[in-house]
Coordinates of C-alpha atoms in Angstrom, one line a residue:
M1059 CA 112.2 41.9 135.0
K1060 CA 109.0 43.2 136.0
K1061 CA 109.0 46.9 137.0
K1062 CA 107.8 47.6 140.6
Q1063 CA 104.8 49.7 140.6
Q1064 CA 104.9 53.1 142.4
Q1065 CA 102.8 53.2 145.5
H1066 CA 100.5 56.0 146.3
P1067 CA 99.6 57.3 149.9
G1068 CA 96.4 55.3 150.0
G1069 CA 98.2 52.1 149.5
G1070 CA 98.6 50.0 146.4
A1071 CA 99.8 50.8 143.0
D1072 CA 99.7 54.3 141.6
P1073 CA 97.2 54.1 138.8
W1074 CA 99.1 57.0 136.9
P1075 CA 102.8 56.7 137.5
H1076 CA 103.5 59.4 134.9
G1077 CA 101.0 61.9 136.0
A1078 CA 97.1 62.0 135.2
P1079 CA 96.3 61.4 131.6
L1080 CA 95.1 64.3 129.3
G1081 CA 91.5 64.5 128.0
G1082 CA 89.5 63.6 131.0
A1083 CA 89.8 61.6 134.3
P1084 CA 89.4 57.9 134.1
P1085 CA 88.2 55.8 137.0
G1086 CA 90.3 56.2 140.2
L1087 CA 90.0 60.0 140.0
G1088 CA 88.8 60.1 143.7
S1089 CA 92.2 58.8 145.0
W1090 CA 94.2 61.4 142.9
K1091 CA 92.2 64.1 144.5
R1092 CA 92.7 62.7 147.9
R1093 CA 96.5 62.6 147.3
V1094 CA 96.7 66.3 146.2
S1095 CA 94.6 67.5 149.2
S1096 CA 96.8 65.7 151.6
L1097 CA 99.9 67.6 150.5
P1098 CA 101.1 69.8 153.3
F1099 CA 102.1 72.7 150.8
L1100 CA 102.3 72.9 147.0
R1101 CA 105.7 72.7 145.3
F1102 CA 106.9 75.3 142.8
S1103 CA 109.3 74.9 140.2
L1104 CA 112.5 77.2 139.9
R1105 CA 110.9 79.0 136.9
D1106 CA 107.7 79.7 139.0
Y1107 CA 109.8 81.0 141.9
G1108 CA 111.8 83.3 139.6
F1109 CA 108.6 84.6 138.1
C1110 CA 107.1 85.5 141.5
M1111 CA 110.3 87.2 142.6
A1112 CA 110.2 89.2 139.4
T1113 CA 106.8 90.2 139.8
L1114 CA 107.6 91.5 143.4
L1115 CA 110.6 93.4 142.2
V1116 CA 108.3 95.2 139.5
F1117 CA 105.8 96.0 142.2
C1118 CA 108.5 97.5 144.6
L1119 CA 109.9 99.6 141.7
G1120 CA 106.6 100.8 140.7
S1121 CA 105.7 101.8 144.3
L1122 CA 109.0 103.7 144.6
F1123 CA 108.4 105.7 141.4
Y1124 CA 104.8 106.4 142.6
Q1125 CA 106.2 107.9 145.7
L1126 CA 108.8 109.9 144.0
G1127 CA 106.1 111.1 141.5
G1128 CA 104.0 112.8 144.3
G1129 CA 103.1 110.0 146.6
P1130 CA 99.5 109.2 147.7
P1131 CA 96.4 111.4 147.0
R1132 CA 96.8 114.8 148.8
F1133 CA 93.4 114.0 150.5
L1134 CA 95.0 110.8 152.4
L1135 CA 98.2 112.8 153.6
D1136 CA 95.8 115.6 154.9
L1137 CA 93.9 112.9 156.8
R1138 CA 97.1 111.4 158.2
Q1139 CA 98.2 114.8 159.3
Y1140 CA 94.7 115.3 160.9
L1141 CA 94.8 112.0 162.6
G1142 CA 98.5 112.1 163.6
N1143 CA 101.2 109.5 163.1
S1144 CA 101.2 106.2 165.3
T1145 CA 104.3 104.9 166.6
Y1146 CA 105.4 101.8 168.6
L1147 CA 105.5 103.8 171.7
D1148 CA 101.9 105.1 171.1
D1149 CA 100.7 101.5 171.7
H1150 CA 103.4 100.2 174.0
G1151 CA 104.9 103.0 176.0
P1152 CA 103.5 104.8 179.0
P1153 CA 100.2 106.6 178.4
P1154 CA 100.6 110.3 177.7
S1155 CA 99.5 112.9 180.4
K1156 CA 96.9 114.4 178.1
V1157 CA 95.6 112.3 175.0
L1158 CA 94.4 114.7 172.2
P1159 CA 92.7 112.7 169.4
F1160 CA 92.7 115.7 167.2
P1161 CA 95.2 118.4 166.0
S1162 CA 95.9 120.3 169.2
Q1163 CA 97.5 123.3 167.3
V1164 CA 95.5 125.0 164.5
V1165 CA 96.2 128.2 162.9
Y1166 CA 93.9 130.3 160.9
N1167 CA 96.1 133.0 159.3
R1168 CA 93.0 134.6 157.9
V1169 CA 93.2 136.6 154.6
G1170 CA 91.6 140.2 154.9
K1171 CA 88.2 140.8 153.2
C1172 CA 87.5 137.1 152.9
G1173 CA 84.9 136.6 155.4
S1174 CA 87.0 136.1 158.5
R1175 CA 85.0 138.3 160.6
T1176 CA 82.1 135.9 160.5
V1177 CA 84.4 132.9 161.1
V1178 CA 86.0 134.7 164.2
L1179 CA 82.5 135.3 165.6
L1180 CA 81.5 131.6 165.1
L1181 CA 84.8 130.6 166.8
R1182 CA 84.1 132.8 169.9
I1183 CA 80.9 130.7 170.4
L1184 CA 82.5 127.5 169.6
S1185 CA 85.4 128.0 171.9
E1186 CA 83.1 128.4 174.8
K1187 CA 81.0 125.6 173.7
H1188 CA 84.0 123.0 173.1
G1189 CA 86.4 124.2 175.5
F1190 CA 89.3 124.9 173.2
N1191 CA 91.6 127.9 173.6
L1192 CA 90.9 130.6 171.1
V1193 CA 94.1 132.8 170.9
T1194 CA 93.6 136.1 169.0
S1195 CA 96.1 139.0 168.5
D1196 CA 95.8 142.8 169.1
I1197 CA 97.9 143.2 165.9
H1198 CA 95.8 143.4 162.8
N1199 CA 97.7 145.2 160.1
K1200 CA 101.1 143.6 160.4
T1201 CA 101.5 140.5 158.0
R1202 CA 105.0 140.7 157.2
L1203 CA 107.5 139.9 160.0
T1204 CA 111.2 140.1 160.6
K1205 CA 113.0 137.0 161.6
N1206 CA 113.0 138.0 165.2
E1207 CA 109.3 138.8 165.1
Q1208 CA 108.6 135.5 163.5
M1209 CA 110.5 133.8 166.3
E1210 CA 108.8 135.7 169.0
L1211 CA 105.2 135.0 167.5
I1212 CA 105.9 131.3 167.1
K1213 CA 107.2 131.0 170.5
N1214 CA 104.1 132.9 172.0
I1215 CA 101.8 130.5 169.8
S1216 CA 103.6 127.3 170.8
T1217 CA 103.4 128.0 174.5
A1218 CA 99.5 128.6 174.5
E1219 CA 97.5 126.1 176.3
Q1220 CA 96.4 123.3 174.2
P1221 CA 94.2 122.6 172.2
Y1222 CA 94.3 125.9 170.7
L1223 CA 93.3 127.8 167.7
F1224 CA 95.4 131.0 166.8
T1225 CA 93.9 133.5 164.5
R1226 CA 95.5 136.7 162.9
H1227 CA 96.1 138.4 159.7
V1228 CA 99.6 137.2 159.1
H1229 CA 101.4 135.6 156.2
F1230 CA 102.3 131.9 156.5
L1231 CA 104.7 131.0 159.1
N1232 CA 107.1 128.1 159.1
F1233 CA 107.2 126.7 162.5
S1234 CA 109.5 123.9 161.8
R1235 CA 112.3 126.5 160.7
F1236 CA 112.5 127.7 164.2
G1237 CA 112.4 124.3 165.7
G1238 CA 108.6 124.3 166.6
D1239 CA 106.0 121.8 165.7
Q1240 CA 104.2 122.6 162.5
P1241 CA 100.4 123.2 163.3
V1242 CA 97.4 122.5 161.1
Y1243 CA 96.7 125.5 158.9
I1244 CA 93.2 126.4 157.7
N1245 CA 92.1 129.5 155.7
I1246 CA 89.5 131.0 153.2
I1247 CA 89.9 133.0 150.2
R1248 CA 87.6 134.6 147.6
D1249 CA 87.5 135.9 143.9
P1250 CA 90.4 138.4 143.8
V1251 CA 88.6 141.2 142.2
N1252 CA 85.8 141.0 144.5
R1253 CA 88.1 141.0 147.3
F1254 CA 89.8 144.2 146.0
L1255 CA 86.7 146.0 145.5
S1256 CA 85.4 145.2 148.9
N1257 CA 88.6 146.4 150.3
Y1258 CA 88.7 149.7 148.3
F1259 CA 85.4 150.8 149.4
F1260 CA 85.5 149.5 153.0
R1261 CA 88.5 151.7 153.6
R1262 CA 86.6 154.7 152.4
F1263 CA 83.1 154.1 153.6
G1264 CA 82.9 151.4 156.1
D1265 CA 79.9 149.0 156.4
W1266 CA 76.3 149.0 157.7
R1267 CA 77.5 148.9 161.3
G1268 CA 78.1 152.6 161.0
E1269 CA 79.2 154.7 158.1
Q1270 CA 81.4 156.8 160.6
N1271 CA 83.6 153.8 161.4
H1272 CA 85.7 154.4 158.2
M1273 CA 86.6 157.8 159.6
I1274 CA 88.4 156.0 162.5
R1275 CA 90.1 153.6 160.4
T1276 CA 91.5 155.9 158.0
P1277 CA 91.5 159.3 159.6
S1278 CA 94.5 160.6 157.5
M1279 CA 92.9 159.8 154.1
R1280 CA 92.2 163.1 152.3
Q1281 CA 88.9 163.8 150.8
E1282 CA 89.9 163.7 147.2
E1283 CA 91.3 160.3 148.0
R1284 CA 88.4 159.0 149.6
Y1285 CA 86.1 159.9 146.8
L1286 CA 88.6 158.8 144.0
D1287 CA 86.5 157.1 141.3
I1288 CA 87.4 153.4 141.3
N1289 CA 87.8 153.7 137.4
E1290 CA 90.3 156.5 137.5
C1291 CA 92.2 154.7 140.1
I1292 CA 92.4 151.7 137.8
L1293 CA 93.0 153.3 134.5
E1294 CA 95.5 155.8 135.7
N1295 CA 97.4 153.1 137.4
Y1296 CA 97.2 154.6 141.1
P1297 CA 99.5 152.6 143.5
E1298 CA 96.3 151.4 145.4
C1299 CA 95.1 149.9 142.2
S1300 CA 98.2 148.4 140.8
N1301 CA 101.0 145.9 141.7
P1302 CA 102.4 145.1 144.4
R1303 CA 99.3 146.2 146.3
L1304 CA 97.1 143.9 144.1
F1305 CA 99.4 140.9 144.8
Y1306 CA 97.5 140.3 148.2
I1307 CA 96.3 136.7 148.6
I1308 CA 99.4 134.7 147.5
P1309 CA 101.6 136.0 150.2
Y1310 CA 99.3 134.7 153.0
F1311 CA 100.2 131.1 151.5
C1312 CA 103.8 131.8 150.3
G1313 CA 105.1 133.0 153.4
Q1314 CA 107.6 135.6 154.9
H1315 CA 110.3 135.4 152.2
P1316 CA 110.8 138.5 150.5
R1317 CA 110.0 137.1 147.1
C1318 CA 106.7 136.0 148.3
R1319 CA 105.7 139.7 147.9
E1320 CA 106.9 139.9 144.4
P1321 CA 104.2 139.1 141.8
G1322 CA 105.5 136.0 139.8
E1323 CA 105.7 132.3 139.3
W1324 CA 108.0 131.7 142.3
A1325 CA 105.7 133.0 144.8
L1326 CA 102.8 131.3 143.0
E1327 CA 104.3 127.8 143.1
R1328 CA 105.6 128.1 146.6
A1329 CA 102.1 129.1 147.8
K1330 CA 100.6 126.1 146.0
L1331 CA 103.2 123.9 147.7
N1332 CA 102.3 125.1 151.1
V1333 CA 98.6 124.7 150.5
N1334 CA 99.4 121.1 149.7
E1335 CA 101.8 120.4 152.4
N1336 CA 100.6 122.5 155.4
F1337 CA 96.9 123.4 155.0
L1338 CA 94.2 121.0 155.9
L1339 CA 91.6 123.1 154.1
V1340 CA 91.5 126.2 152.1
G1341 CA 88.0 127.2 151.3
I1342 CA 86.1 129.5 149.0
L1343 CA 84.0 132.2 150.7
E1344 CA 81.5 131.9 147.8
E1345 CA 80.7 128.5 149.1
L1346 CA 81.1 129.3 152.8
E1347 CA 78.4 126.8 154.1
D1348 CA 80.3 123.9 152.5
V1349 CA 83.6 125.3 154.1
L1350 CA 81.9 125.1 157.4
L1351 CA 80.6 121.6 156.7
L1352 CA 84.1 120.5 155.8
L1353 CA 85.6 122.1 158.7
E1354 CA 83.1 120.2 161.0
R1355 CA 84.0 116.9 159.4
F1356 CA 87.6 117.5 159.6
L1357 CA 88.0 119.3 162.9
P1358 CA 84.9 118.3 164.9
H1359 CA 86.5 119.0 168.4
Y1360 CA 86.8 122.7 167.0
F1361 CA 83.8 123.2 164.7
K1362 CA 81.0 120.7 165.7
G1363 CA 77.7 122.3 165.3
V1364 CA 79.2 125.4 163.5
L1365 CA 76.7 125.2 160.5
S1366 CA 73.7 125.2 162.7
I1367 CA 74.9 128.2 164.6
Y1368 CA 75.8 130.1 161.1
K1369 CA 72.3 129.5 159.9
D1370 CA 70.7 131.1 162.9
P1371 CA 68.5 134.0 162.0
E1372 CA 70.3 136.3 164.5
H1373 CA 73.7 135.5 163.1
R1374 CA 72.4 136.1 159.6
K1375 CA 71.2 139.6 160.6
L1376 CA 74.6 140.5 162.1
G1377 CA 76.3 139.2 159.1
N1378 CA 74.3 141.5 157.0
M1379 CA 75.5 144.5 158.9
T1380 CA 79.2 143.8 157.8
V1381 CA 78.3 144.4 154.0
T1382 CA 80.4 147.3 152.6
V1383 CA 78.4 150.3 151.6
K1384 CA 78.5 152.6 148.6
K1385 CA 80.1 149.8 146.5
T1386 CA 80.1 150.4 142.9
V1387 CA 81.1 148.2 140.0
P1388 CA 84.0 149.3 137.7
S1389 CA 83.8 149.6 133.9
P1390 CA 84.3 146.6 131.8
E1391 CA 87.6 148.0 130.6
A1392 CA 88.8 148.8 134.2
V1393 CA 87.9 145.1 135.4
Q1394 CA 89.7 143.5 132.4
I1395 CA 92.9 145.7 133.4
L1396 CA 92.5 144.4 137.0
Y1397 CA 92.1 140.7 135.6
Q1398 CA 95.4 141.1 133.7
R1399 CA 97.3 142.7 136.7
M1400 CA 96.0 139.9 138.9
R1401 CA 96.6 137.0 136.7
Y1402 CA 98.8 135.2 139.3
E1403 CA 96.1 135.8 141.9
Y1404 CA 93.6 134.3 139.7
E1405 CA 95.8 131.2 138.7
F1406 CA 96.1 130.6 142.5
Y1407 CA 92.3 131.2 143.2
H1408 CA 91.4 128.9 140.5
Y1409 CA 93.8 126.2 141.7
V1410 CA 92.5 126.4 145.4
K1411 CA 88.9 126.2 144.1
E1412 CA 89.6 123.0 142.0
Q1413 CA 91.1 121.4 145.0
F1414 CA 88.3 122.5 147.2
H1415 CA 85.7 121.0 144.8
L1416 CA 87.7 117.8 144.6
L1417 CA 87.6 117.4 148.3
K1418 CA 83.8 118.1 148.3
R1419 CA 83.3 115.4 145.7
K1420 CA 85.2 113.0 148.0
F1421 CA 82.8 113.6 150.7
G1422 CA 79.8 113.5 148.4
L1423 CA 79.0 117.3 148.3
K1424 CA 77.9 118.5 145.0
S1425 CA 79.0 122.0 143.8
R1426 CA 76.1 124.2 142.9
V1427 CA 76.0 124.8 139.3
S1428 CA 74.7 128.2 138.2
R1429 CA 73.6 129.1 134.9
P1430 CA 76.3 131.1 132.8
A1431 CA 76.1 134.7 133.5
L1432 CA 75.8 137.4 130.9
R1433 CA 78.9 139.1 132.2
P1434 CA 82.1 137.7 133.8
Q1435 CA 81.6 136.5 137.4
F1436 CA 83.7 139.3 139.0
F1437 CA 81.0 141.9 137.8
I1438 CA 78.3 140.3 140.0
P1439 CA 78.5 140.9 143.8
T1440 CA 79.1 137.7 145.7
P1441 CA 76.0 136.3 147.3
L1442 CA 77.6 136.4 150.9
E1443 CA 79.3 139.7 151.7
T1444 CA 80.8 139.0 155.0
E1445 CA 83.6 141.7 155.5
E1446 CA 86.8 141.7 157.7
P1447 CA 87.4 144.8 159.8
M1448 CA 90.7 146.4 159.8
D1449 CA 90.7 146.9 163.6
D1450 CA 89.5 145.5 166.7
E1451 CA 85.9 143.8 166.7
E1452 CA 83.6 146.0 168.3
Q1453 CA 82.4 145.2 171.9
D1454 CA 78.8 145.6 171.0
D1455 CA 78.8 142.3 169.4
E1456 CA 79.4 140.6 172.8
K1457 CA 75.6 140.8 173.8
W1458 CA 74.6 139.1 170.7
L1459 CA 77.2 136.2 171.2
E1460 CA 76.0 135.7 174.7
D1461 CA 72.3 135.6 173.7
I1462 CA 72.9 133.2 170.9
Y1463 CA 75.1 130.9 173.0
K1464 CA 72.5 130.6 175.8
R1465 CA 69.9 129.1 173.4

């Protein structure tokens, strides 16, 4: 019996009942193409389906291990924290009473002798210009707080009118521990030895705003202590020039735990963790202009226009008045001893500096490459000496602030 030929969709017998022949397409290829294009969907074999599912499983497992291994780049997490987390109610619920498309709570727990006076002066101008609430404190020398003091300060900060930027010399505060909303943190640090030398001589001799200011800040300092040679202080291991007094920068990022004040790996690693999880930006004083530029990028509602204000000649003139006077350089032997005593501070400083330069590269900013110095970097005074006072800022700066703001 003659077999019945298979019919194809176009009518007539299928020219290739067992599939298209290999080695080229004979006449009739057009009808084959029309048949394939007319299929509503492609059919897969069970083997193809299993392969797709296995690929999906490998992808999901890889994504899980990626998250457990550290998750997405720190930069993306910071931007998510900056932009905030969107929820279903954000798009479908009732509109909030006040929409703040930027972090409405910012804390600058400024490190002493790291240029924070300059930044605070800029913030005074910017708060008037942009309308955010600049919250300061009359307490300047109490960085370590008891549990009750932490609760009280966090309560006072959290109830401030938003948007606010709070600034004070205080070690890192964990708001979430006391049921508060964790704010966005920012800060600036500098080379540890340079910071120590700036503080050592500033306590004794003040700055160019008035050499008598130091008499007000340290009235109980004896003359022999005031004129103590820096080399003797270091080589003879005076308390001011040894640990734990030299362990200064890390506690600002480690927090209020007692172990944060003990030089060691525990405090160092906790400080790094807090930098990654709670600080939007930690800048380097030696590159202050780039710090201000990134702050303007990240927090435009607070820092828009800050770089142009900072570069104003009048601001530069005032900044030069905060340079510490009678500052001398220790001997190489003394500096090496300081470097050894501050090894944890330097490890943290270089970690922050590396993260800062990585952030700059992501935004297309190039770090200035200087020629290698004949001596270690900490022998050379930093190009920008903006010092932080120990007490209240002088009221005679207000006139300058008003004049520069009116321009």
